[in-house]
Each structure stands twice: as C-alpha cells, then as structure tokens.
mmCIF file of C-alpha atoms and ligand atoms in Angstrom:
data_model
loop_
_atom_site.group_PDB
_atom_site.id
_atom_site.type_symbol
_atom_site.label_atom_id
_atom_site.label_comp_id
_atom_site.label_asym_id
_atom_site.label_seq_id
_atom_site.Cartn_x
_atom_site.Cartn_y
_atom_site.Cartn_z
ATOM 1 C CA MET A 282 -26.498 1.919 -21.298
ATOM 2 C CA ILE A 283 -26.314 3.927 -18.060
ATOM 3 C CA PRO A 284 -23.158 5.500 -16.637
ATOM 4 C CA GLY A 285 -22.656 2.719 -14.100
ATOM 5 C CA PRO A 286 -23.224 0.003 -13.173
ATOM 6 C CA ILE A 287 -22.340 -0.852 -16.756
ATOM 7 C CA GLU A 288 -23.009 -4.207 -18.419
ATOM 8 C CA PHE A 289 -20.486 -6.822 -17.310
ATOM 9 C CA ASP A 290 -18.633 -9.538 -19.168
ATOM 10 C CA ASN A 291 -19.733 -13.141 -18.524
ATOM 11 C CA ASP A 292 -16.323 -14.280 -17.284
ATOM 12 C CA VAL A 293 -16.277 -11.387 -14.816
ATOM 13 C CA LEU A 294 -19.743 -12.380 -13.594
ATOM 14 C CA ALA A 295 -18.740 -16.040 -13.330
ATOM 15 C CA ALA A 296 -15.984 -15.055 -10.862
ATOM 16 C CA MET A 297 -18.675 -13.402 -8.725
ATOM 17 C CA GLY A 298 -20.642 -16.656 -8.512
ATOM 18 C CA LYS A 299 -17.853 -18.912 -7.283
ATOM 19 C CA GLN A 300 -17.508 -20.063 -3.691
ATOM 20 C CA SER A 301 -15.685 -17.333 -1.723
ATOM 21 C CA LEU A 302 -12.006 -18.096 -1.204
ATOM 22 C CA SER A 303 -10.282 -17.562 2.127
ATOM 23 C CA HIS A 304 -8.688 -14.130 2.034
ATOM 24 C CA VAL A 305 -5.421 -15.707 3.289
ATOM 25 C CA SER A 306 -5.367 -18.684 0.903
ATOM 26 C CA PRO A 307 -2.409 -18.848 -1.511
ATOM 27 C CA GLU A 308 -4.882 -18.858 -4.414
ATOM 28 C CA PHE A 309 -6.514 -15.597 -3.345
ATOM 29 C CA ILE A 310 -3.215 -13.972 -2.366
ATOM 30 C CA ASP A 311 -2.061 -14.478 -5.972
ATOM 31 C CA ILE A 312 -5.307 -13.024 -7.335
ATOM 32 C CA PHE A 313 -4.973 -9.938 -5.110
ATOM 33 C CA ALA A 314 -1.258 -9.460 -5.815
ATOM 34 C CA ASP A 315 -1.708 -9.770 -9.580
ATOM 35 C CA SER A 316 -4.613 -7.306 -9.471
ATOM 36 C CA LEU A 317 -2.463 -4.693 -7.698
ATOM 37 C CA ASP A 318 0.235 -5.218 -10.289
ATOM 38 C CA MET A 319 -2.222 -4.871 -13.186
ATOM 39 C CA MET A 320 -3.658 -1.686 -11.666
ATOM 40 C CA ARG A 321 -0.247 -0.019 -11.994
ATOM 41 C CA LYS A 322 -0.341 -0.868 -15.713
ATOM 42 C CA VAL A 323 -3.935 0.243 -16.325
ATOM 43 C CA TRP A 324 -3.324 3.501 -14.409
ATOM 44 C CA MET A 325 0.037 3.873 -16.211
ATOM 45 C CA CYS A 326 1.734 4.523 -12.921
ATOM 46 C CA PRO A 327 4.582 2.007 -12.513
ATOM 47 C CA ASN A 328 5.876 3.611 -9.282
ATOM 48 C CA GLY A 329 2.471 4.212 -7.691
ATOM 49 C CA GLN A 330 0.918 2.520 -4.673
ATOM 50 C CA PRO A 331 -2.365 0.822 -5.597
ATOM 51 C CA PHE A 332 -5.166 0.242 -3.075
ATOM 52 C CA ILE A 333 -8.122 -2.132 -3.458
ATOM 53 C CA ILE A 334 -10.667 -1.506 -0.697
ATOM 54 C CA ALA A 335 -14.303 -2.611 -0.349
ATOM 55 C CA GLY A 336 -16.599 0.364 -0.789
ATOM 56 C CA THR A 337 -17.988 2.618 -3.524
ATOM 57 C CA GLY A 338 -16.442 5.412 -5.553
ATOM 58 C CA THR A 339 -17.382 7.823 -2.806
ATOM 59 C CA LEU A 340 -15.138 5.857 -0.449
ATOM 60 C CA ALA A 341 -12.320 6.220 -2.971
ATOM 61 C CA MET A 342 -12.900 10.002 -2.842
ATOM 62 C CA ASP A 343 -13.005 9.828 0.957
ATOM 63 C CA LEU A 344 -9.755 7.826 1.090
ATOM 64 C CA ALA A 345 -7.869 10.588 -0.715
ATOM 65 C CA GLY A 346 -9.552 13.243 1.442
ATOM 66 C CA ALA A 347 -9.092 11.535 4.817
ATOM 67 C CA ASN A 348 -5.451 10.642 4.241
ATOM 68 C CA LEU A 349 -4.112 13.715 2.462
ATOM 69 C CA VAL A 350 -6.038 16.519 4.166
ATOM 70 C CA GLU A 351 -5.382 17.817 7.678
ATOM 71 C CA SER A 352 -7.292 20.555 9.494
ATOM 72 C CA HIS A 353 -6.914 23.951 7.812
ATOM 73 C CA ASP A 354 -5.077 22.599 4.787
ATOM 74 C CA ARG A 355 -5.964 24.742 1.807
ATOM 75 C CA VAL A 356 -7.714 22.760 -0.934
ATOM 76 C CA LEU A 357 -8.808 23.959 -4.354
ATOM 77 C CA VAL A 358 -11.711 21.981 -5.840
ATOM 78 C CA VAL A 359 -12.425 22.459 -9.529
ATOM 79 C CA SER A 360 -16.104 21.606 -9.904
ATOM 80 C CA THR A 361 -17.765 20.821 -13.215
ATOM 81 C CA GLY A 362 -20.923 19.313 -11.736
ATOM 82 C CA TYR A 363 -22.502 17.122 -9.086
ATOM 83 C CA PHE A 364 -19.388 15.154 -8.096
ATOM 84 C CA GLY A 365 -17.200 18.233 -7.684
ATOM 85 C CA GLU A 366 -19.779 19.555 -5.213
ATOM 86 C CA ARG A 367 -19.737 16.209 -3.412
ATOM 87 C CA TYR A 368 -15.955 16.415 -3.061
ATOM 88 C CA ALA A 369 -16.171 19.835 -1.434
ATOM 89 C CA GLN A 370 -18.819 18.572 1.018
ATOM 90 C CA LEU A 371 -16.700 15.562 1.880
ATOM 91 C CA LEU A 372 -13.574 17.648 2.566
ATOM 92 C CA ASP A 373 -15.506 19.873 4.930
ATOM 93 C CA ARG A 374 -15.639 16.865 7.326
ATOM 94 C CA TYR A 375 -11.862 17.100 7.617
ATOM 95 C CA ASP A 376 -11.966 20.849 8.330
ATOM 96 C CA ALA A 377 -10.139 21.736 5.156
ATOM 97 C CA ASP A 378 -10.028 25.360 3.995
ATOM 98 C CA ILE A 379 -11.869 24.789 0.764
ATOM 99 C CA ASN A 380 -12.164 27.013 -2.253
ATOM 100 C CA VAL A 381 -14.390 25.825 -5.106
ATOM 101 C CA LEU A 382 -13.931 27.063 -8.661
ATOM 102 C CA ARG A 383 -17.164 26.315 -10.506
ATOM 103 C CA SER A 384 -17.893 26.198 -14.198
ATOM 104 C CA VAL A 385 -21.105 27.023 -16.009
ATOM 105 C CA PRO A 386 -22.897 23.654 -16.613
ATOM 106 C CA GLY A 387 -21.466 22.133 -19.779
ATOM 107 C CA GLU A 388 -18.163 23.931 -19.648
ATOM 108 C CA ALA A 389 -14.834 23.279 -17.981
ATOM 109 C CA VAL A 390 -13.118 25.843 -15.750
ATOM 110 C CA PRO A 391 -10.462 27.505 -17.958
ATOM 111 C CA ILE A 392 -6.918 26.382 -17.060
ATOM 112 C CA GLU A 393 -5.779 30.038 -16.944
ATOM 113 C CA LEU A 394 -8.350 30.761 -14.248
ATOM 114 C CA ILE A 395 -7.136 27.825 -12.160
ATOM 115 C CA GLU A 396 -3.514 28.891 -12.564
ATOM 116 C CA ARG A 397 -4.364 32.454 -11.570
ATOM 117 C CA GLU A 398 -5.863 31.108 -8.338
ATOM 118 C CA LEU A 399 -2.808 28.948 -7.625
ATOM 119 C CA ARG A 400 -0.518 31.925 -8.130
ATOM 120 C CA LYS A 401 -2.596 34.030 -5.755
ATOM 121 C CA GLU A 402 -2.750 31.551 -2.857
ATOM 122 C CA LYS A 403 -0.642 28.666 -1.589
ATOM 123 C CA TYR A 404 -2.728 25.486 -1.786
ATOM 124 C CA LYS A 405 -1.804 22.012 -0.576
ATOM 125 C CA ILE A 406 -4.179 20.049 -2.781
ATOM 126 C CA LEU A 407 -5.888 20.504 -6.151
ATOM 127 C CA ILE A 408 -8.885 18.244 -6.752
ATOM 128 C CA PHE A 409 -10.814 17.816 -9.980
ATOM 129 C CA THR A 410 -13.358 15.470 -11.550
ATOM 130 C CA HIS A 411 -11.935 14.106 -14.801
ATOM 131 C CA VAL A 412 -15.366 13.402 -16.266
ATOM 132 C CA ASP A 413 -18.288 14.692 -14.257
ATOM 133 C CA THR A 414 -21.037 12.127 -14.707
ATOM 134 C CA SER A 415 -23.735 14.759 -14.222
ATOM 135 C CA THR A 416 -22.622 16.967 -17.130
ATOM 136 C CA ALA A 417 -20.437 14.714 -19.355
ATOM 137 C CA VAL A 418 -17.781 17.426 -19.149
ATOM 138 C CA LYS A 419 -14.162 16.293 -19.328
ATOM 139 C CA VAL A 420 -11.381 18.476 -17.950
ATOM 140 C CA LYS A 421 -7.801 18.651 -19.228
ATOM 141 C CA ALA A 422 -6.184 16.253 -16.791
ATOM 142 C CA LYS A 423 -2.706 16.518 -18.300
ATOM 143 C CA ALA A 424 -2.619 20.306 -17.959
ATOM 144 C CA LEU A 425 -3.840 20.083 -14.350
ATOM 145 C CA GLY A 426 -1.154 17.511 -13.534
ATOM 146 C CA GLU A 427 1.421 19.940 -14.929
ATOM 147 C CA LEU A 428 0.046 22.746 -12.748
ATOM 148 C CA GLY A 429 0.367 20.485 -9.715
ATOM 149 C CA LEU A 430 4.048 19.894 -10.454
ATOM 150 C CA LYS A 431 4.706 23.551 -11.248
ATOM 151 C CA TYR A 432 3.165 24.825 -7.996
ATOM 152 C CA ASP A 433 4.130 21.798 -5.855
ATOM 153 C CA ILE A 434 0.536 20.886 -5.071
ATOM 154 C CA ILE A 435 -0.854 17.385 -4.641
ATOM 155 C CA THR A 436 -3.309 16.639 -7.465
ATOM 156 C CA VAL A 437 -6.296 14.322 -7.043
ATOM 157 C CA LEU A 438 -8.227 13.138 -10.100
ATOM 158 C CA ASP A 439 -11.714 11.716 -9.530
ATOM 159 C CA GLY A 440 -11.670 9.220 -12.368
ATOM 160 C CA VAL A 441 -14.763 7.230 -11.413
ATOM 161 C CA CYS A 442 -16.237 7.965 -14.830
ATOM 162 C CA SER A 443 -12.980 7.847 -16.782
ATOM 163 C CA VAL A 444 -10.355 5.306 -15.624
ATOM 164 C CA ALA A 445 -10.013 2.563 -18.275
ATOM 165 C CA GLY A 446 -12.098 4.587 -20.744
ATOM 166 C CA GLU A 447 -10.547 8.024 -21.183
ATOM 167 C CA GLU A 448 -6.827 8.507 -21.714
ATOM 168 C CA ILE A 449 -4.997 8.881 -18.386
ATOM 169 C CA ARG A 450 -1.213 8.555 -18.027
ATOM 170 C CA GLN A 451 -0.924 9.074 -14.308
ATOM 171 C CA GLN A 452 2.837 9.019 -13.853
ATOM 172 C CA GLU A 453 3.739 10.803 -17.083
ATOM 173 C CA TRP A 454 1.168 13.505 -16.365
ATOM 174 C CA GLY A 455 2.329 13.880 -12.743
ATOM 175 C CA ILE A 456 -1.051 13.254 -11.137
ATOM 176 C CA ASP A 457 -0.766 12.143 -7.509
ATOM 177 C CA VAL A 458 -3.998 10.272 -6.928
ATOM 178 C CA VAL A 459 -6.199 8.665 -9.562
ATOM 179 C CA LEU A 460 -9.282 7.040 -8.076
ATOM 180 C CA THR A 461 -12.231 5.065 -9.381
ATOM 181 C CA ALA A 462 -14.933 2.530 -8.528
ATOM 182 C CA SER A 463 -15.385 -0.963 -9.918
ATOM 183 C CA GLN A 464 -18.787 -0.528 -11.599
ATOM 184 C CA LYS A 465 -17.851 2.011 -14.248
ATOM 185 C CA ALA A 466 -15.301 1.619 -17.065
ATOM 186 C CA ILE A 467 -13.314 -0.920 -15.012
ATOM 187 C CA GLY A 468 -16.191 -3.331 -15.655
ATOM 188 C CA VAL A 469 -16.793 -5.076 -12.314
ATOM 189 C CA PRO A 470 -20.032 -5.071 -10.261
ATOM 190 C CA PRO A 471 -20.298 -2.268 -7.658
ATOM 191 C CA GLY A 472 -18.375 -2.600 -4.407
ATOM 192 C CA LEU A 473 -14.697 -1.763 -4.874
ATOM 193 C CA ALA A 474 -12.916 1.544 -4.316
ATOM 194 C CA LEU A 475 -9.729 1.586 -6.386
ATOM 195 C CA LEU A 476 -6.930 4.104 -6.346
ATOM 196 C CA VAL A 477 -3.274 4.538 -7.188
ATOM 197 C CA VAL A 478 -1.195 7.025 -5.181
ATOM 198 C CA SER A 479 2.099 8.539 -6.350
ATOM 199 C CA GLU A 480 5.332 8.218 -4.378
ATOM 200 C CA ARG A 481 5.238 11.967 -3.766
ATOM 201 C CA ALA A 482 1.757 11.843 -2.202
ATOM 202 C CA MET A 483 2.637 8.761 -0.114
ATOM 203 C CA GLY A 484 5.657 10.728 1.144
ATOM 204 C CA LYS A 485 3.414 13.655 2.147
ATOM 205 C CA PHE A 486 1.024 11.217 3.834
ATOM 206 C CA MET A 487 3.894 9.736 5.896
ATOM 207 C CA LYS A 488 4.697 13.226 7.189
ATOM 208 C CA ARG A 489 1.203 13.947 8.523
ATOM 209 C CA LYS A 490 1.148 15.704 11.867
ATOM 210 C CA SER A 491 -2.289 14.509 12.958
ATOM 211 C CA LYS A 492 -3.998 11.121 13.028
ATOM 212 C CA VAL A 493 -6.250 10.218 10.087
ATOM 213 C CA ARG A 494 -9.757 10.928 11.376
ATOM 214 C CA ASN A 495 -11.477 8.076 9.589
ATOM 215 C CA TYR A 496 -10.558 4.639 10.938
ATOM 216 C CA TYR A 497 -11.695 2.518 7.992
ATOM 217 C CA ALA A 498 -10.110 4.835 5.429
ATOM 218 C CA ASP A 499 -6.742 5.200 7.185
ATOM 219 C CA TRP A 500 -3.900 4.163 4.847
ATOM 220 C CA THR A 501 -1.893 3.306 7.985
ATOM 221 C CA ASN A 502 -4.220 0.313 8.275
ATOM 222 C CA TRP A 503 -4.314 -0.579 4.579
ATOM 223 C CA LEU A 504 -0.759 0.007 3.394
ATOM 224 C CA PRO A 505 0.697 -3.009 5.264
ATOM 225 C CA ILE A 506 -2.095 -5.142 3.768
ATOM 226 C CA MET A 507 -1.329 -4.055 0.191
ATOM 227 C CA HIS A 508 2.384 -4.651 0.828
ATOM 228 C CA ALA A 509 1.728 -8.072 2.336
ATOM 229 C CA TYR A 510 -0.366 -9.195 -0.635
ATOM 230 C CA GLU A 511 2.327 -8.084 -3.062
ATOM 231 C CA ARG A 512 4.916 -10.011 -1.071
ATOM 232 C CA ARG A 513 2.480 -12.946 -1.151
ATOM 233 C CA ILE A 514 2.196 -13.076 2.648
ATOM 234 C CA PRO A 515 -1.147 -13.617 4.462
ATOM 235 C CA SER A 516 -2.444 -10.553 6.310
ATOM 236 C CA TYR A 517 -5.667 -9.096 7.679
ATOM 237 C CA PHE A 518 -7.207 -5.746 8.449
ATOM 238 C CA GLY A 519 -10.779 -5.898 7.091
ATOM 239 C CA THR A 520 -11.992 -8.905 5.101
ATOM 240 C CA PRO A 521 -11.506 -8.092 1.418
ATOM 241 C CA ALA A 522 -14.487 -8.452 -0.939
ATOM 242 C CA VAL A 523 -12.930 -11.666 -2.275
ATOM 243 C CA ASN A 524 -15.415 -12.338 -5.070
ATOM 244 C CA LEU A 525 -15.213 -8.770 -6.332
ATOM 245 C CA VAL A 526 -11.420 -8.901 -6.263
ATOM 246 C CA SER A 527 -11.505 -12.156 -8.266
ATOM 247 C CA ALA A 528 -13.812 -10.452 -10.772
ATOM 248 C CA LEU A 529 -11.507 -7.424 -10.867
ATOM 249 C CA ASN A 530 -8.584 -9.678 -11.678
ATOM 250 C CA ILE A 531 -10.427 -11.014 -14.750
ATOM 251 C CA SER A 532 -11.542 -7.587 -15.914
ATOM 252 C CA LEU A 533 -8.071 -6.021 -15.560
ATOM 253 C CA LYS A 534 -6.661 -8.899 -17.619
ATOM 254 C CA GLN A 535 -9.251 -8.234 -20.337
ATOM 255 C CA ILE A 536 -8.465 -4.509 -20.318
ATOM 256 C CA LEU A 537 -4.739 -5.177 -20.736
ATOM 257 C CA GLU A 538 -5.437 -7.769 -23.437
ATOM 258 C CA GLU A 539 -7.384 -5.183 -25.427
ATOM 259 C CA GLY A 540 -4.510 -2.749 -24.866
ATOM 260 C CA LEU A 541 -4.900 0.690 -23.332
ATOM 261 C CA GLU A 542 -4.307 2.636 -26.546
ATOM 262 C CA ASN A 543 -6.936 0.534 -28.362
ATOM 263 C CA ARG A 544 -9.311 1.028 -25.498
ATOM 264 C CA PHE A 545 -8.864 4.817 -25.414
ATOM 265 C CA GLU A 546 -9.390 4.910 -29.188
ATOM 266 C CA ARG A 547 -12.491 2.723 -29.031
ATOM 267 C CA HIS A 548 -14.046 4.992 -26.398
ATOM 268 C CA ARG A 549 -13.073 8.072 -28.435
ATOM 269 C CA ARG A 550 -14.798 6.640 -31.489
ATOM 270 C CA THR A 551 -17.897 5.592 -29.533
ATOM 271 C CA GLY A 552 -18.149 9.046 -27.970
ATOM 272 C CA MET A 553 -17.875 10.704 -31.384
ATOM 273 C CA ALA A 554 -20.530 8.398 -32.838
ATOM 274 C CA PHE A 555 -23.020 9.226 -30.082
ATOM 275 C CA ARG A 556 -22.411 12.971 -30.265
ATOM 276 C CA ALA A 557 -22.819 12.957 -34.038
ATOM 277 C CA ALA A 558 -26.038 10.926 -33.777
ATOM 278 C CA ILE A 559 -27.511 13.246 -31.149
ATOM 279 C CA LYS A 560 -26.745 16.261 -33.337
ATOM 280 C CA ALA A 561 -28.255 14.588 -36.386
ATOM 281 C CA LEU A 562 -31.477 14.025 -34.420
ATOM 282 C CA GLY A 563 -31.716 17.743 -33.705
ATOM 283 C CA MET A 564 -30.846 17.624 -30.021
ATOM 284 C CA ASN A 565 -28.488 19.873 -28.105
ATOM 285 C CA GLN A 566 -26.074 18.466 -25.538
ATOM 286 C CA ILE A 567 -24.894 19.686 -22.166
ATOM 287 C CA PRO A 568 -21.123 19.547 -22.738
ATOM 288 C CA ALA A 569 -19.555 21.948 -25.210
ATOM 289 C CA ASP A 570 -17.823 20.075 -28.076
ATOM 290 C CA GLU A 571 -14.309 20.897 -26.876
ATOM 291 C CA CYS A 572 -14.847 19.367 -23.433
ATOM 292 C CA ALA A 573 -17.241 16.477 -24.186
ATOM 293 C CA ALA A 574 -16.435 13.148 -22.519
ATOM 294 C CA ASN A 575 -16.180 9.867 -24.400
ATOM 295 C CA THR A 576 -17.574 7.687 -21.603
ATOM 296 C CA LEU A 577 -21.076 9.143 -21.562
ATOM 297 C CA SER A 578 -23.289 11.609 -23.424
ATOM 298 C CA ALA A 579 -25.805 14.080 -22.039
ATOM 299 C CA PRO A 580 -28.406 15.236 -24.594
ATOM 300 C CA TYR A 581 -31.123 17.781 -23.809
ATOM 301 C CA TYR A 582 -34.661 16.639 -24.593
ATOM 302 C CA PRO A 583 -36.027 18.384 -27.657
ATOM 303 C CA SER A 584 -38.730 20.900 -26.743
ATOM 304 C CA GLY A 585 -42.047 19.174 -26.148
ATOM 305 C CA VAL A 586 -40.478 15.833 -25.177
ATOM 306 C CA LYS A 587 -41.152 14.884 -21.547
ATOM 307 C CA ALA A 588 -38.478 13.112 -19.476
ATOM 308 C CA SER A 589 -40.703 10.397 -18.009
ATOM 309 C CA GLU A 590 -42.447 9.642 -21.284
ATOM 310 C CA PHE A 591 -39.194 9.399 -23.229
ATOM 311 C CA LEU A 592 -37.333 7.226 -20.704
ATOM 312 C CA GLN A 593 -40.286 4.852 -20.486
ATOM 313 C CA ALA A 594 -40.431 4.538 -24.271
ATOM 314 C CA VAL A 595 -36.686 3.800 -24.423
ATOM 315 C CA ASN A 596 -37.148 1.120 -21.794
ATOM 316 C CA GLN A 597 -39.919 -0.461 -23.841
ATOM 317 C CA ALA A 598 -37.521 -0.487 -26.783
ATOM 318 C CA GLY A 599 -35.210 -2.620 -24.648
ATOM 319 C CA VAL A 600 -32.556 -0.076 -23.666
ATOM 320 C CA THR A 601 -31.979 1.443 -20.231
ATOM 321 C CA LEU A 602 -30.842 5.063 -20.146
ATOM 322 C CA ALA A 603 -30.373 7.395 -17.181
ATOM 323 C CA GLY A 604 -32.183 10.629 -16.371
ATOM 324 C CA GLY A 605 -30.494 13.919 -15.499
ATOM 325 C CA LEU A 606 -28.426 14.264 -12.328
ATOM 326 C CA LEU A 607 -27.559 17.938 -12.103
ATOM 327 C CA PRO A 608 -30.253 19.305 -9.728
ATOM 328 C CA GLU A 609 -30.933 22.525 -11.659
ATOM 329 C CA LEU A 610 -31.380 20.735 -15.021
ATOM 330 C CA LYS A 611 -32.567 17.319 -13.850
ATOM 331 C CA ASN A 612 -35.670 17.109 -16.054
ATOM 332 C CA GLU A 613 -34.180 18.748 -19.099
ATOM 333 C CA TYR A 614 -31.654 16.130 -20.166
ATOM 334 C CA PHE A 615 -30.825 12.432 -20.077
ATOM 335 C CA ARG A 616 -27.615 10.429 -19.994
ATOM 336 C CA ILE A 617 -26.263 7.590 -22.122
ATOM 337 C CA GLY A 618 -23.390 5.626 -20.613
ATOM 338 C CA HIS A 619 -20.978 4.170 -23.153
ATOM 339 C CA MET A 620 -18.015 2.847 -21.277
ATOM 340 C CA GLY A 621 -16.528 -0.618 -21.016
ATOM 341 C CA LYS A 622 -17.164 -3.284 -23.609
ATOM 342 C CA ILE A 623 -19.499 -1.395 -25.925
ATOM 343 C CA ASN A 624 -19.462 -2.629 -29.513
ATOM 344 C CA SER A 625 -20.793 -0.943 -32.637
ATOM 345 C CA ASP A 626 -23.985 -3.020 -32.605
ATOM 346 C CA GLU A 627 -24.837 -1.784 -29.132
ATOM 347 C CA VAL A 628 -24.248 1.807 -30.197
ATOM 348 C CA ILE A 629 -26.585 1.410 -33.169
ATOM 349 C CA VAL A 630 -29.288 -0.412 -31.198
ATOM 350 C CA THR A 631 -29.223 2.346 -28.577
ATOM 351 C CA ILE A 632 -29.543 5.106 -31.156
ATOM 352 C CA LYS A 633 -32.386 3.216 -32.867
ATOM 353 C CA ALA A 634 -34.183 2.972 -29.512
ATOM 354 C CA ILE A 635 -33.721 6.716 -29.011
ATOM 355 C CA GLU A 636 -35.148 7.389 -32.472
ATOM 356 C CA THR A 637 -38.159 5.120 -31.858
ATOM 357 C CA SER A 638 -38.826 6.882 -28.570
ATOM 358 C CA LEU A 639 -38.493 10.388 -30.010
ATOM 359 C CA LYS A 640 -41.043 9.406 -32.626
ATOM 360 C CA LYS A 641 -43.413 8.148 -29.927
ATOM 361 C CA CYS A 642 -42.997 11.486 -28.177
ATOM 362 C CA ASN A 643 -43.921 13.302 -31.421
ATOM 363 C CA HIS A 644 -40.545 14.920 -31.958
ATOM 364 C CA ASP A 645 -40.119 15.998 -35.554
ATOM 365 C CA PHE A 646 -36.793 14.792 -36.937
ATOM 366 C CA ASN A 647 -35.127 13.179 -39.902
ATOM 367 C CA GLU A 648 -35.741 9.478 -39.219
ATOM 368 C CA GLY A 649 -32.669 7.286 -39.456
ATOM 369 C CA ALA A 650 -30.312 10.298 -39.448
ATOM 370 C CA GLY A 651 -28.909 9.418 -36.020
ATOM 371 C CA THR A 652 -28.162 5.842 -36.946
ATOM 372 C CA ARG A 653 -26.560 6.909 -40.231
ATOM 373 C CA ALA A 654 -24.353 9.510 -38.523
ATOM 374 C CA ALA A 655 -23.119 6.902 -36.057
ATOM 375 C CA ILE A 656 -22.527 4.247 -38.727
ATOM 376 C CA ASP A 657 -20.496 6.761 -40.749
ATOM 377 C CA ILE A 658 -18.180 7.449 -37.867
ATOM 378 C CA LEU A 659 -17.862 3.870 -36.725
ATOM 379 C CA ASN A 660 -16.985 2.773 -40.274
ATOM 380 C CA VAL A 661 -14.675 5.614 -41.186
ATOM 381 C CA ASN A 662 -12.551 5.000 -38.145
ATOM 382 C CA GLU A 663 -12.579 1.260 -38.551
ATOM 383 C CA LEU A 664 -10.876 1.476 -41.979
HETATM 384 C C1 LIG B 936 -20.184 7.399 -9.923
HETATM 385 C C2 LIG B 936 -19.249 8.482 -9.552
HETATM 386 C C3 LIG B 936 -18.853 8.729 -8.225
HETATM 387 C C4 LIG B 936 -19.439 8.010 -7.063
HETATM 388 O O1 LIG B 936 -19.270 6.643 -7.095
HETATM 389 P P1 LIG B 936 -20.209 5.707 -6.177
HETATM 390 O O2 LIG B 936 -19.684 4.355 -6.464
HETATM 391 O O3 LIG B 936 -21.594 5.919 -6.632
HETATM 392 O O4 LIG B 936 -20.003 6.148 -4.765
HETATM 393 C C5 LIG B 936 -17.923 9.714 -7.998
HETATM 394 N N1 LIG B 936 -17.411 10.440 -8.990
HETATM 395 C C6 LIG B 936 -17.773 10.264 -10.268
HETATM 396 C C7 LIG B 936 -17.146 11.090 -11.333
HETATM 397 C C8 LIG B 936 -18.706 9.281 -10.582
HETATM 398 O O5 LIG B 936 -19.068 9.097 -11.855
#
C-alpha cells in the first residue's frame, strides 16, 4: 500500500514473464499500436499524440521539458511539494526562465494567485503536479487547463500520481501534456514513461528554433516510431521495453473494461474512506480537506508515535506503507498509497494494521473507530 510501485494484477505480471517478442514482429506491432490507441481513451484525448518510452516518470517529466522548452522561455511552475521542486530543477538544465509559485505544505496555490501571475507576465509554459506524492495535495487541473487556453500558454500536468485514478479529461479540459509512469495508477511494473501531447503543443514543438538538447528524449526521434507502430509498420529508434509494453496493453484493457467513470468513483470512495478512518483514529493529515487526493493519504503521526517504530509494526502486521517524503516534515508523517485495483477488503485490512500498530506504539484512541468509519463510507456508496 505504497504510492508506487503499486500491487500488480496477475495477468499483467504474466505478460512480464513471457519470452520477449521481437520489437518488429507483427504480434508486437499490434500490441504497441493498440496500447497507443487505448492511451488516447484512458487520457480522454482522442486527438492527442501518445508516446510510450522506456524510462521512469522523471523521464516523462524530462520529455515535456526537453521538447517544449527552449533557452530563456518563461516557465511558471506551480509547486505543491517535492515533485514540483524537481520539475523546476529539471527545467534549469534547459536554461528556462523559471518562476516557482509555492504553496504552504498541505495546501494548493490559489487559482487567483496563479492567474494574477499570468496577467503580469507573458509565460510560454505552465507546469503543475496534479497530485504531489509528497503531500497528497491535488490541484484543480480543470481550472488550470482553462487558464492555459485563456492566456495561450502550454499546460503540462505531472500526472504520475493521478492518471487512471483521479478524474482527468485532457482534451475537454484543454491540457496540453499529461504525463505519467507505469508503476502508479496505470498498474504496470516500473519502467515506462507515458505521455499524451495535444495537437497544439505538437504544433509548437514543430516550430522550435533550436535543436532539442537531449538526444534520447527528442520527439524528433520518437514521433516517427509512434506513427510507424500505429500504421503497423516495423521501425526502430531505441529497443522498446517489449515485456513492459505487453503488460501495459493488458492493464490498459483492464482499465477500459472497468470504465473510467467507475474507476474515478472507486478511487474517490477509497480516498474518502481512508481520510475518514484517519480522522476517526485521531490523526491529522497533511492535505487540507478541500485539496486532498484520492490516490494516496498522508497522515501525521500522533504525538508520541515514532516513525520507525510505527512503520516496523505495520510491516509486521503484513502491510507495507511509505514514510514521509517532504524533506522538512519527513519524520512527522507517513503515506498510504491507494491507487489501482484496491478493493474494500484491502482498505479494511490496511486500516486494521494501522490500528494494531498505533496500539503497539501506545497511542490512545477509540479502537475499531477507523475500521468502522471506512466501512460506513464503503457501504453507503455501494448502495
Ligand atoms: C513518482 C512520481 C514521479 C517520479 O516518477 P519516477 O518513476 O520515480 O521517476 C514524478 N511525479 C510524481 C507526481 C510522482 O508521484
């Protein structure tokens, strides 16, 4: 129950264990082409250009940076935690003129503040983390997409902790790049950078004045490959991670079988159940209620409960949770990932393990209250 790698489905894992196909075999070409097609559906971006490239989520961030940013382009980064800071550091390599708008930990940057900045200065790109995995804060992606259209700015959504979990309607919301990695809500072992780019952003990319300064990331190299796969023609730039792509194909099928609306709703309900349970156990949480993510939770330890002691106890109870990630609060909170195929039983078992561990750590609380709060919500919404 950590925020990635998540637990994977057996059919997805079985695809990982098969003999690797040739990347130019008709069988694999179909798998790749169908995966690109399914990405457009999962991202809700029928006119977008999908990319599947071997690498991690950070490469997906780098792909958007390397291809859309030229020296001295003005970029506004809205940072709600660790990954917003990473984006600013990454863009510095491309000599962007970067301005970072930061929030207090646990809060989002108010939309009005972002708009005020956009009115003041002409920016080329607006970048934001949909759900920052260090704070469990979710920003209003739809409103930011609208700002991008209003001020004619390219918008980039880091969705590594949200795509296929939180509601995202890329095309309808006018967001230019939505990027993620395989190991989070997409449900495939680590190793794939995945993104869908709008027609508008591809158009801007085509009009670049300078060469892309990162050879591996250059869309000039990858675009013909994506096109070739979709036209079912063999091609080569860098050997695709064939087993991961086969696993992706299975997982995307499962996501579409569940249905995106069902999936958003299931994550919403799971998020609510965890937040209610944490409250019932007398713990505070990093994100404010109005901006709390549904893909992970970030509770503070109750006073007197030590990070190492608690996490060890949870482990002994058979559940793996993650420690804090935000440097300034690292030892004051922990994280529960709840994205992908999480069912009600897993929610309850996790909360029970948390209760058992709090008891071991001598925290005084109403035993069973967390489990009951979660059961209430899971049942009410299931009716
Ligand atoms: C996990 C994560 C990343 C980085 O992904 P890696 O695969 O670890 O490189 C970036 N952004 C967010 C929001 C994440 O949750």
